[in-house]
Amino acid sequence: MAESDSTDFDLLWYLENLSDKEFQSFKKYLARKILDFKLPQFPLIQMTKEELANVLPISYEGQYIWNMLFSIFSMMRKEDLCRKIIGRRNRNQEACKAVMRRKFMLQWESHTFGKFHYKFFRDVSSDVFYILQLAYDSTSYYSANNLNVFLMGERASGKTMVINLAVLRWIKGEMWQNMISYVVHLTSHEINQMTNSSLAELIAKDWPDGQAPIADILSDPKKLLFILEDLDNIRFELNVNESALCSNSTQKVPIPVLLVSLLKRKMAPGCWFLISSRPTRGNNVKSFLKEVDCCTTLQLSKEKREIYFNSFFKDRQRASAALQLVHEDEILVGLCRVAILCWITCTVLKRQMDKGRDFQLCCQTPTDLHAHFLADALTSEAGLTANQYHLGLLKRLCLLAAGGLFLSTLNFSGEDLRCVGFTEADVSVLQAANILLPSSTHKDRYKFIHLNVQEFCTAIAFLMAVPNYLIPSGSREYKEKREQYSDFNQVFTFIFGLLNANRRKILETSFGYQLPMVDSFKWYSVGYMKYLDRDPEKLTHHMPLFYCLYENREEEFVKTIVDALMEVTVYLRSDKDMMVSLYCLDYCCHLRTLKLSVQHIFQNKEPLIRPTARLSYVSTASGFEDLLKALARNRSLTYLSINCTSISLNMFSLLHDILHEPTCQISHLSLMKCDLRASECEEIASLLISGGSLRKLTLSSNPLRSDGMNILCDALLHPNCTLISLVLVFCCLTENCCSALGRVLLFSPTLRQLDLCVNRLKNYGVLHVTFPLLFPTCQLEELHLSGCFFSSDICQYIAIVIATNEKLRSLEIGSNKIEDAGMQLLCGGLRHPNCMLVNIGLEECMLTSACCRSLASVLTTNKTLERLNLLQNHLGNDGVAKLLESLISPDCVLKVVGLPLTGLNTQTQQLLMTVKERKPSLTFLSETWSLKEGREIGVTPASQPGSIIPNSNLDYMFFKFPRMSAAMRMSNTASRQPL
């Protein structure tokens, strides 16, 4: 670094190099510049050089002073003074590079994997460097004012490596030439240690003695790059009010205020930011990701993995064999998307190849790989003494790992290591074995090469029954976000992996030690699953368990664990979720209910480095078909629901094949809100006439219209159609299709239930639908016509049906304009001795107290009616009182009643209490009855998104897709609202 001149920042020295006449001109220029820079003014004319040299630093920030001086000296043609300022700035730019060079010393070069990774990322990251080059070039398409570049990636995906390489390229002059003059590097760990700071102090933290040329660094913010690593790990919430932001680089403010002021360019306007982060739902990342920003995701794609394996093995045949093993299992593919875990995988496979072993048999799971990695790394020496020493080393390592996870500690101090019994020699052995390495974020601390290794050691600790140990760092009051460990799923997955005798043998043979807790944990696991079978609500979803079982893969043990499962909830977010689910569900012999949420199935693999304006995911149904086929083979499966997705011709063909399978037991198929139209009704019709086990079809919330319904009616009359129940809520049907529907009701030998709620059938359509019920050939038992836009004019015909059809058990006609006149007619039918109705729904039918005397007489004369819903009608006190008096009567057989009970007077309320006392078994529906009674009638409450309730004890499978929302999940009764 070039030596600085003591006069570099000496204002008085510069002023004294001006003659008196020049000084007077200087002051005039300065007054204008102060106005140009919109700075506070003060009287200059009478000031001496000494006075001005003293006043300027206390009046303005350094960058403004020196920018004004340089501009004035240029106008005055004081070339010698301009050259001195330029020379100083050039020296300081080189000094900044020296500071960054010291900070970015390649620690990884002391480790085997570090040297390899440095070369690998240097060779394959040219595309991200290209983006970083263009992003900070103000003349390029990628650039924008106040640009933030986000470098996103999971743990150990290479974010820090890419940043280090980029800075080193800048130092060497290979990148950002004439674009970036200064780099300020900040890490979340550094920021988390601070409470208050000024921008000047923040910039100077890495400079010797905290002395940084702030004035030069801030003199041109458009050539200043701030690098902020691990934004997601910052402990502060960065939701600072605009009024609190600060523009003064010398003013001390709370760290959140300082960071937001920088990120919003209140300070250093025009500067650039390079920000790294893990994908997170936190607000800190979302708050500062603007539409114009550039977002780059790091991940080892298939192509990059091929380069990695070829570089590592230096033998294409070996690399190809290793890659084939990895690509055959999505779990291993997931491991190898992370560079460090890819290195561990390659290291293990190479060692097995070198030993002449069948690596395809001994390296099938992450448990295999981690077991071989530890065993090979710690027992490279032969002999009993070496085994005994390294067994002790393993026990202490597992003690450290478990103590760290239980106390949210991933970075260990020297005291932590000593407390578990490590000597300096032990630490050197573990470093040489690439197991325990110096932390890249915490000075003078160590961490495991990857969290997976710490989790694997914790799993061993559990099966070793090592004692609980409080490591000193665990008692630290403050823990960074990334150290807050609470998800032990991976630990338990490794435990289950080690319960497999062959996988466990890798460690036990290498260390000459039997893990003592294996049998106990197996016994406990089986017992716990039996307990869950008695109380299934304790296990809300099964993916963590399935991952554990897939890691184990001991057939008899897996069968024993899942044997008791009758209900399973699965969330599919990736290909590996699907693979794991397929494996485990194949052993669920007693499965009767499957709730399956398909959220994101990634088939298009992400490239290692992908520049995008947005982070996005691609969802695909390929592979989903395999899952559907496998599940459909389950003889216990009777309900298949594929709602809220587009059903392709291929999917229809698949459904046809599944339903035609001799082993298929699916009796209820639901295709709600799938945007099915008349053009798809031929495909639906083919499902109906294919025979098989299908007995119920739900097509609610599809715009089938009358044209489509006419096609379905032909299929419903086909001899092979055995449908019992058809649900067509809100299908845009009109009276134009009701003639065909009436023909179906008249001649179908199997149809028992028809739901036409929320369709514009009007009087004419309802007449056509109800008329066939007068004939003995009609087999219908339940008819739902709520919200079908008919009036009291049609009620005389409905009353005749009620009085004469002895098969009809349930009639839902709520949300129609029945009124008191229509209700009087219906009551005549309900009082008829041949009426066999058990349920009638009359909610929201514009009824008043005028019809309540007739209704009251129905309650005491009808001997079959058990359920009556009169909610959302204005019956008044008198009307409700008349009905309550009838409910008290011993002749009333009603079990469930819905009455409007709000606003009752004291006398009616007392009568209500009397009814409840005398008939405690009578159930009163509330105004939200459709939600509360949903379990009985098959409603999915909108207040329980994603929940599914069995209808009539049917077993089912429910597929939920990303577009689905609570509002879309409209089932039979929940959707019956007036249009």
PDB file of N, CA, C and O in Angstrom, residues 612-634:
ATOM      1  N   THR A 612     -32.807 -13.664 -12.348  1.00  0.00           N
ATOM      2  CA  THR A 612     -34.228 -13.445 -12.564  1.00  0.00           C
ATOM      3  C   THR A 612     -34.634 -12.121 -11.957  1.00  0.00           C
ATOM      4  O   THR A 612     -33.974 -11.611 -11.066  1.00  0.00           O
ATOM      5  N   ALA A 613     -35.760 -11.593 -12.454  1.00  0.00           N
ATOM      6  CA  ALA A 613     -36.334 -10.407 -11.835  1.00  0.00           C
ATOM      7  C   ALA A 613     -37.216 -10.801 -10.673  1.00  0.00           C
ATOM      8  O   ALA A 613     -37.508 -10.011  -9.812  1.00  0.00           O
ATOM      9  N   ARG A 614     -37.687 -12.060 -10.670  1.00  0.00           N
ATOM     10  CA  ARG A 614     -38.538 -12.571  -9.603  1.00  0.00           C
ATOM     11  C   ARG A 614     -38.082 -13.984  -9.246  1.00  0.00           C
ATOM     12  O   ARG A 614     -37.543 -14.692 -10.068  1.00  0.00           O
ATOM     13  N   LEU A 615     -38.367 -14.382  -8.007  1.00  0.00           N
ATOM     14  CA  LEU A 615     -38.206 -15.780  -7.651  1.00  0.00           C
ATOM     15  C   LEU A 615     -39.511 -16.482  -8.012  1.00  0.00           C
ATOM     16  O   LEU A 615     -40.587 -16.025  -7.647  1.00  0.00           O
ATOM     17  N   SER A 616     -39.462 -17.592  -8.739  1.00  0.00           N
ATOM     18  CA  SER A 616     -40.697 -18.253  -9.138  1.00  0.00           C
ATOM     19  C   SER A 616     -40.505 -19.760  -9.113  1.00  0.00           C
ATOM     20  O   SER A 616     -39.402 -20.270  -9.121  1.00  0.00           O
ATOM     21  N   TYR A 617     -41.649 -20.467  -9.075  1.00  0.00           N
ATOM     22  CA  TYR A 617     -41.610 -21.914  -9.074  1.00  0.00           C
ATOM     23  C   TYR A 617     -42.460 -22.442 -10.224  1.00  0.00           C
ATOM     24  O   TYR A 617     -43.427 -21.820 -10.627  1.00  0.00           O
ATOM     25  N   VAL A 618     -42.094 -23.578 -10.715  1.00  0.00           N
ATOM     26  CA  VAL A 618     -42.843 -24.201 -11.800  1.00  0.00           C
ATOM     27  C   VAL A 618     -43.482 -25.470 -11.258  1.00  0.00           C
ATOM     28  O   VAL A 618     -42.798 -26.327 -10.721  1.00  0.00           O
ATOM     29  N   SER A 619     -44.795 -25.543 -11.357  1.00  0.00           N
ATOM     30  CA  SER A 619     -45.517 -26.710 -10.860  1.00  0.00           C
ATOM     31  C   SER A 619     -45.905 -27.589 -12.042  1.00  0.00           C
ATOM     32  O   SER A 619     -46.360 -27.102 -13.061  1.00  0.00           O
ATOM     33  N   THR A 620     -45.707 -28.900 -11.893  1.00  0.00           N
ATOM     34  CA  THR A 620     -46.024 -29.826 -12.979  1.00  0.00           C
ATOM     35  C   THR A 620     -46.747 -31.033 -12.429  1.00  0.00           C
ATOM     36  O   THR A 620     -46.580 -31.380 -11.273  1.00  0.00           O
ATOM     37  N   ALA A 621     -47.555 -31.670 -13.265  1.00  0.00           N
ATOM     38  CA  ALA A 621     -48.309 -32.835 -12.806  1.00  0.00           C
ATOM     39  C   ALA A 621     -47.666 -34.140 -13.240  1.00  0.00           C
ATOM     40  O   ALA A 621     -48.174 -35.199 -12.965  1.00  0.00           O
ATOM     41  N   SER A 622     -46.575 -34.096 -13.971  1.00  0.00           N
ATOM     42  CA  SER A 622     -45.903 -35.336 -14.334  1.00  0.00           C
ATOM     43  C   SER A 622     -45.304 -35.927 -13.072  1.00  0.00           C
ATOM     44  O   SER A 622     -44.768 -35.215 -12.243  1.00  0.00           O
ATOM     45  N   GLY A 623     -45.372 -37.207 -12.931  1.00  0.00           N
ATOM     46  CA  GLY A 623     -44.962 -37.826 -11.668  1.00  0.00           C
ATOM     47  C   GLY A 623     -46.145 -37.923 -10.728  1.00  0.00           C
ATOM     48  O   GLY A 623     -46.308 -38.906 -10.017  1.00  0.00           O
ATOM     49  N   PHE A 624     -46.983 -36.912 -10.724  1.00  0.00           N
ATOM     50  CA  PHE A 624     -48.218 -36.950  -9.946  1.00  0.00           C
ATOM     51  C   PHE A 624     -49.106 -38.092 -10.434  1.00  0.00           C
ATOM     52  O   PHE A 624     -49.793 -38.740  -9.650  1.00  0.00           O
ATOM     53  N   GLU A 625     -49.078 -38.355 -11.738  1.00  0.00           N
ATOM     54  CA  GLU A 625     -49.878 -39.442 -12.289  1.00  0.00           C
ATOM     55  C   GLU A 625     -49.430 -40.790 -11.737  1.00  0.00           C
ATOM     56  O   GLU A 625     -50.250 -41.659 -11.445  1.00  0.00           O
ATOM     57  N   ASP A 626     -48.107 -40.960 -11.566  1.00  0.00           N
ATOM     58  CA  ASP A 626     -47.600 -42.207 -10.992  1.00  0.00           C
ATOM     59  C   ASP A 626     -48.123 -42.384  -9.573  1.00  0.00           C
ATOM     60  O   ASP A 626     -48.490 -43.487  -9.158  1.00  0.00           O
ATOM     61  N   LEU A 627     -48.115 -41.283  -8.833  1.00  0.00           N
ATOM     62  CA  LEU A 627     -48.610 -41.338  -7.463  1.00  0.00           C
ATOM     63  C   LEU A 627     -50.087 -41.712  -7.445  1.00  0.00           C
ATOM     64  O   LEU A 627     -50.523 -42.559  -6.659  1.00  0.00           O
ATOM     65  N   LEU A 628     -50.850 -41.100  -8.327  1.00  0.00           N
ATOM     66  CA  LEU A 628     -52.281 -41.374  -8.392  1.00  0.00           C
ATOM     67  C   LEU A 628     -52.532 -42.843  -8.715  1.00  0.00           C
ATOM     68  O   LEU A 628     -53.386 -43.494  -8.121  1.00  0.00           O
ATOM     69  N   LYS A 629     -51.776 -43.378  -9.658  1.00  0.00           N
ATOM     70  CA  LYS A 629     -51.937 -44.786 -10.021  1.00  0.00           C
ATOM     71  C   LYS A 629     -51.639 -45.700  -8.835  1.00  0.00           C
ATOM     72  O   LYS A 629     -52.378 -46.645  -8.560  1.00  0.00           O
ATOM     73  N   ALA A 630     -50.548 -45.396  -8.141  1.00  0.00           N
ATOM     74  CA  ALA A 630     -50.151 -46.248  -7.018  1.00  0.00           C
ATOM     75  C   ALA A 630     -51.190 -46.205  -5.903  1.00  0.00           C
ATOM     76  O   ALA A 630     -51.547 -47.238  -5.330  1.00  0.00           O
ATOM     77  N   LEU A 631     -51.688 -45.018  -5.611  1.00  0.00           N
ATOM     78  CA  LEU A 631     -52.656 -44.888  -4.531  1.00  0.00           C
ATOM     79  C   LEU A 631     -53.991 -45.527  -4.896  1.00  0.00           C
ATOM     80  O   LEU A 631     -54.693 -46.067  -4.046  1.00  0.00           O
ATOM     81  N   ALA A 632     -54.348 -45.426  -6.169  1.00  0.00           N
ATOM     82  CA  ALA A 632     -55.629 -45.984  -6.602  1.00  0.00           C
ATOM     83  C   ALA A 632     -55.651 -47.505  -6.479  1.00  0.00           C
ATOM     84  O   ALA A 632     -56.729 -48.108  -6.419  1.00  0.00           O
ATOM     85  N   ARG A 633     -54.480 -48.122  -6.417  1.00  0.00           N
ATOM     86  CA  ARG A 633     -54.437 -49.574  -6.251  1.00  0.00           C
ATOM     87  C   ARG A 633     -54.807 -50.008  -4.831  1.00  0.00           C
ATOM     88  O   ARG A 633     -55.055 -51.172  -4.581  1.00  0.00           O
ATOM     89  N   ASN A 634     -54.816 -49.037  -3.915  1.00  0.00           N
ATOM     90  CA  ASN A 634     -55.152 -49.343  -2.526  1.00  0.00           C
ATOM     91  C   ASN A 634     -56.634 -49.705  -2.435  1.00  0.00           C
ATOM     92  O   ASN A 634     -57.510 -48.901  -2.720  1.00  0.00           O
TER      93      ASN A 634
END
